[in-house]
mmCIF file of C-alpha atoms in Angstrom:
data_model
loop_
_atom_site.group_PDB
_atom_site.id
_atom_site.type_symbol
_atom_site.label_atom_id
_atom_site.label_comp_id
_atom_site.label_asym_id
_atom_site.label_seq_id
_atom_site.Cartn_x
_atom_site.Cartn_y
_atom_site.Cartn_z
ATOM 1 C CA UNK A 20 -6.891 26.608 22.844
ATOM 2 C CA UNK A 21 -6.892 29.714 20.678
ATOM 3 C CA UNK A 22 -9.993 31.731 20.712
ATOM 4 C CA UNK A 23 -11.464 33.271 17.569
ATOM 5 C CA UNK A 24 -10.555 36.719 19.063
ATOM 6 C CA UNK A 25 -6.943 35.592 19.531
ATOM 7 C CA UNK A 26 -6.723 34.272 16.021
ATOM 8 C CA UNK A 27 -7.918 37.514 14.624
ATOM 9 C CA UNK A 28 -5.394 39.546 16.686
ATOM 10 C CA UNK A 29 -2.624 37.321 15.486
ATOM 11 C CA UNK A 30 -3.828 37.626 11.973
ATOM 12 C CA UNK A 31 -3.864 41.452 12.196
ATOM 13 C CA UNK A 32 -0.450 41.496 13.862
ATOM 14 C CA UNK A 33 0.985 39.292 11.003
ATOM 15 C CA UNK A 34 -0.604 41.458 8.374
ATOM 16 C CA UNK A 35 0.680 44.667 10.041
ATOM 17 C CA UNK A 36 4.255 43.322 10.210
ATOM 18 C CA UNK A 37 4.072 42.163 6.551
ATOM 19 C CA UNK A 38 2.794 45.562 5.335
ATOM 20 C CA UNK A 39 5.312 47.591 7.436
ATOM 21 C CA UNK A 40 8.244 45.472 6.280
ATOM 22 C CA UNK A 41 7.208 45.354 2.640
ATOM 23 C CA UNK A 42 6.742 49.110 2.495
ATOM 24 C CA UNK A 43 10.093 49.741 3.926
ATOM 25 C CA UNK A 44 11.734 47.178 1.617
ATOM 26 C CA UNK A 45 10.131 48.904 -1.386
ATOM 27 C CA UNK A 46 11.458 52.163 -0.307
ATOM 28 C CA UNK A 47 14.915 50.838 0.001
ATOM 29 C CA UNK A 48 14.832 48.928 -3.307
ATOM 30 C CA UNK A 49 14.036 52.202 -5.013
ATOM 31 C CA UNK A 50 17.279 53.542 -3.656
ATOM 32 C CA UNK A 51 19.351 50.517 -4.432
ATOM 33 C CA UNK A 52 19.859 51.679 -7.941
ATOM 34 C CA UNK A 53 21.629 54.747 -6.515
ATOM 35 C CA UNK A 54 24.333 52.429 -5.084
ATOM 36 C CA UNK A 55 25.151 54.858 -2.191
ATOM 37 C CA UNK A 56 25.067 53.233 1.148
ATOM 38 C CA UNK A 57 24.724 56.627 2.780
ATOM 39 C CA UNK A 58 21.573 57.355 1.152
ATOM 40 C CA UNK A 59 20.340 53.885 1.647
ATOM 41 C CA UNK A 60 20.990 54.202 5.470
ATOM 42 C CA UNK A 61 19.246 57.445 5.618
ATOM 43 C CA UNK A 62 16.253 55.892 3.764
ATOM 44 C CA UNK A 63 16.280 52.958 6.161
ATOM 45 C CA UNK A 64 16.076 55.432 9.084
ATOM 46 C CA UNK A 65 13.311 57.418 7.394
ATOM 47 C CA UNK A 66 11.308 54.324 6.454
ATOM 48 C CA UNK A 67 11.612 52.729 9.931
ATOM 49 C CA UNK A 68 10.202 55.646 11.810
ATOM 50 C CA UNK A 69 6.491 56.299 12.159
ATOM 51 C CA UNK A 70 4.980 58.993 10.001
ATOM 52 C CA UNK A 71 3.975 60.788 13.196
ATOM 53 C CA UNK A 72 1.698 60.282 16.338
ATOM 54 C CA UNK A 73 -1.168 59.435 14.051
ATOM 55 C CA UNK A 74 0.529 56.532 12.293
ATOM 56 C CA UNK A 75 -2.026 53.879 12.926
ATOM 57 C CA UNK A 76 -0.007 50.911 11.666
ATOM 58 C CA UNK A 77 2.946 51.679 13.768
ATOM 59 C CA UNK A 78 0.835 52.399 16.821
ATOM 60 C CA UNK A 79 -0.864 49.008 16.359
ATOM 61 C CA UNK A 80 2.526 47.225 16.007
ATOM 62 C CA UNK A 81 3.715 48.804 19.329
ATOM 63 C CA UNK A 82 0.479 47.703 21.062
ATOM 64 C CA UNK A 83 1.004 44.163 19.792
ATOM 65 C CA UNK A 84 4.548 44.214 21.251
ATOM 66 C CA UNK A 85 2.848 44.174 24.688
ATOM 67 C CA UNK A 86 0.931 41.036 23.812
ATOM 68 C CA UNK A 87 4.220 39.146 23.079
ATOM 69 C CA UNK A 88 4.888 38.541 26.730
ATOM 70 C CA UNK A 89 1.576 36.644 27.047
ATOM 71 C CA UNK A 90 1.331 34.836 23.732
ATOM 72 C CA UNK A 91 3.891 32.540 21.921
ATOM 73 C CA UNK A 92 2.223 33.535 18.672
ATOM 74 C CA UNK A 93 2.691 37.221 19.238
ATOM 75 C CA UNK A 94 6.211 36.592 20.480
ATOM 76 C CA UNK A 95 7.006 34.845 17.172
ATOM 77 C CA UNK A 96 5.619 37.736 15.155
ATOM 78 C CA UNK A 97 7.540 40.296 17.229
ATOM 79 C CA UNK A 98 10.670 38.345 16.606
ATOM 80 C CA UNK A 99 9.879 38.172 12.913
ATOM 81 C CA UNK A 100 9.605 41.866 12.765
ATOM 82 C CA UNK A 101 12.810 42.327 14.576
ATOM 83 C CA UNK A 102 14.658 39.977 12.309
ATOM 84 C CA UNK A 103 13.449 41.887 9.266
ATOM 85 C CA UNK A 104 14.565 45.245 10.814
ATOM 86 C CA UNK A 105 17.971 43.757 11.574
ATOM 87 C CA UNK A 106 18.213 42.329 8.086
ATOM 88 C CA UNK A 107 17.523 45.813 6.486
ATOM 89 C CA UNK A 108 20.149 47.558 8.672
ATOM 90 C CA UNK A 109 22.757 44.708 8.392
ATOM 91 C CA UNK A 110 22.507 44.666 4.585
ATOM 92 C CA UNK A 111 22.987 48.471 4.249
ATOM 93 C CA UNK A 112 25.827 48.550 6.723
ATOM 94 C CA UNK A 113 27.591 45.516 5.016
ATOM 95 C CA UNK A 114 27.264 47.221 1.644
ATOM 96 C CA UNK A 115 28.741 50.409 3.073
ATOM 97 C CA UNK A 116 31.546 48.602 4.720
ATOM 98 C CA UNK A 117 32.372 46.583 1.491
ATOM 99 C CA UNK A 118 32.354 49.796 -0.524
ATOM 100 C CA UNK A 119 34.574 51.618 1.986
ATOM 101 C CA UNK A 120 32.114 54.213 2.673
ATOM 102 C CA UNK A 121 31.359 52.995 6.202
ATOM 103 C CA UNK A 122 34.076 52.364 8.665
ATOM 104 C CA UNK A 123 32.348 51.247 11.789
ATOM 105 C CA UNK A 124 34.080 50.025 14.940
ATOM 106 C CA UNK A 125 31.218 47.745 15.752
ATOM 107 C CA UNK A 126 30.557 44.614 13.821
ATOM 108 C CA UNK A 127 27.470 44.651 11.501
ATOM 109 C CA UNK A 128 25.166 42.764 13.808
ATOM 110 C CA UNK A 129 25.872 45.008 16.875
ATOM 111 C CA UNK A 130 25.378 48.100 14.746
ATOM 112 C CA UNK A 131 22.266 46.819 13.197
ATOM 113 C CA UNK A 132 20.952 46.026 16.719
ATOM 114 C CA UNK A 133 21.767 49.562 17.774
ATOM 115 C CA UNK A 134 19.883 51.087 14.861
ATOM 116 C CA UNK A 135 16.826 48.900 15.510
ATOM 117 C CA UNK A 136 16.779 49.839 19.266
ATOM 118 C CA UNK A 137 17.033 53.480 18.389
ATOM 119 C CA UNK A 138 14.298 53.174 15.733
ATOM 120 C CA UNK A 139 11.974 51.291 18.255
ATOM 121 C CA UNK A 140 12.664 53.717 21.058
ATOM 122 C CA UNK A 141 12.059 56.950 19.120
ATOM 123 C CA UNK A 142 9.193 55.354 17.228
ATOM 124 C CA UNK A 143 7.385 54.527 20.499
ATOM 125 C CA UNK A 144 7.852 58.141 21.777
ATOM 126 C CA UNK A 145 6.505 59.398 18.380
ATOM 127 C CA UNK A 146 3.306 57.281 18.344
ATOM 128 C CA UNK A 147 2.709 57.776 22.021
ATOM 129 C CA UNK A 148 2.467 61.494 21.247
ATOM 130 C CA UNK A 149 5.445 62.585 23.373
ATOM 131 C CA UNK A 150 5.484 66.347 22.601
ATOM 132 C CA UNK A 151 9.232 66.373 23.206
ATOM 133 C CA UNK A 152 9.908 64.100 20.229
ATOM 134 C CA UNK A 153 9.202 64.552 16.542
ATOM 135 C CA UNK A 154 9.889 62.474 13.415
ATOM 136 C CA UNK A 155 12.578 64.997 12.177
ATOM 137 C CA UNK A 156 14.244 65.140 15.569
ATOM 138 C CA UNK A 157 14.370 61.327 15.849
ATOM 139 C CA UNK A 158 15.688 60.930 12.355
ATOM 140 C CA UNK A 159 18.301 63.535 12.943
ATOM 141 C CA UNK A 160 19.449 61.834 16.220
ATOM 142 C CA UNK A 161 19.639 58.470 14.510
ATOM 143 C CA UNK A 162 21.687 59.917 11.618
ATOM 144 C CA UNK A 163 24.073 61.608 14.241
ATOM 145 C CA UNK A 164 24.554 58.287 16.044
ATOM 146 C CA UNK A 165 25.141 56.457 12.788
ATOM 147 C CA UNK A 166 27.676 59.109 11.818
ATOM 148 C CA UNK A 167 29.522 58.868 15.140
ATOM 149 C CA UNK A 168 29.526 55.065 14.719
ATOM 150 C CA UNK A 169 31.303 55.288 11.384
ATOM 151 C CA UNK A 170 28.226 55.102 9.094
ATOM 152 C CA UNK A 171 27.475 58.568 7.661
ATOM 153 C CA UNK A 172 24.269 59.279 5.980
ATOM 154 C CA UNK A 173 25.591 62.135 3.859
ATOM 155 C CA UNK A 174 28.554 62.484 1.540
#
């Protein structure tokens, strides 16, 4: 049986995921008119990383990830967020490949998974307050990896 406390946690988790994904989608939609996959990929990287160690929403989402192992409802929400992250990167990568701007050796799914893994790992270090990691440093590293994987973020 789900307690009221659990229900409130699930509701907060769902609302946080929705807000985070919607904000990211809105940022990318604004760049879609530019029709440059390089800029779109850079924007996806920027929008996916926390604003800094004080990013309350991202911190909350990382804390909820821990609950996924103990709750089917939280597990479902974590998977929902992951699928939205994948869809964002997969869409940008596919557009870049179709336009000939990107020439990745990996398939779109593997590349999207790699970008999500980097985003999540760097994001966790940022919100945890790791003094060795900053938002600009994480974004630069993700851009460098994307470039080496055939998806440049600059012309």
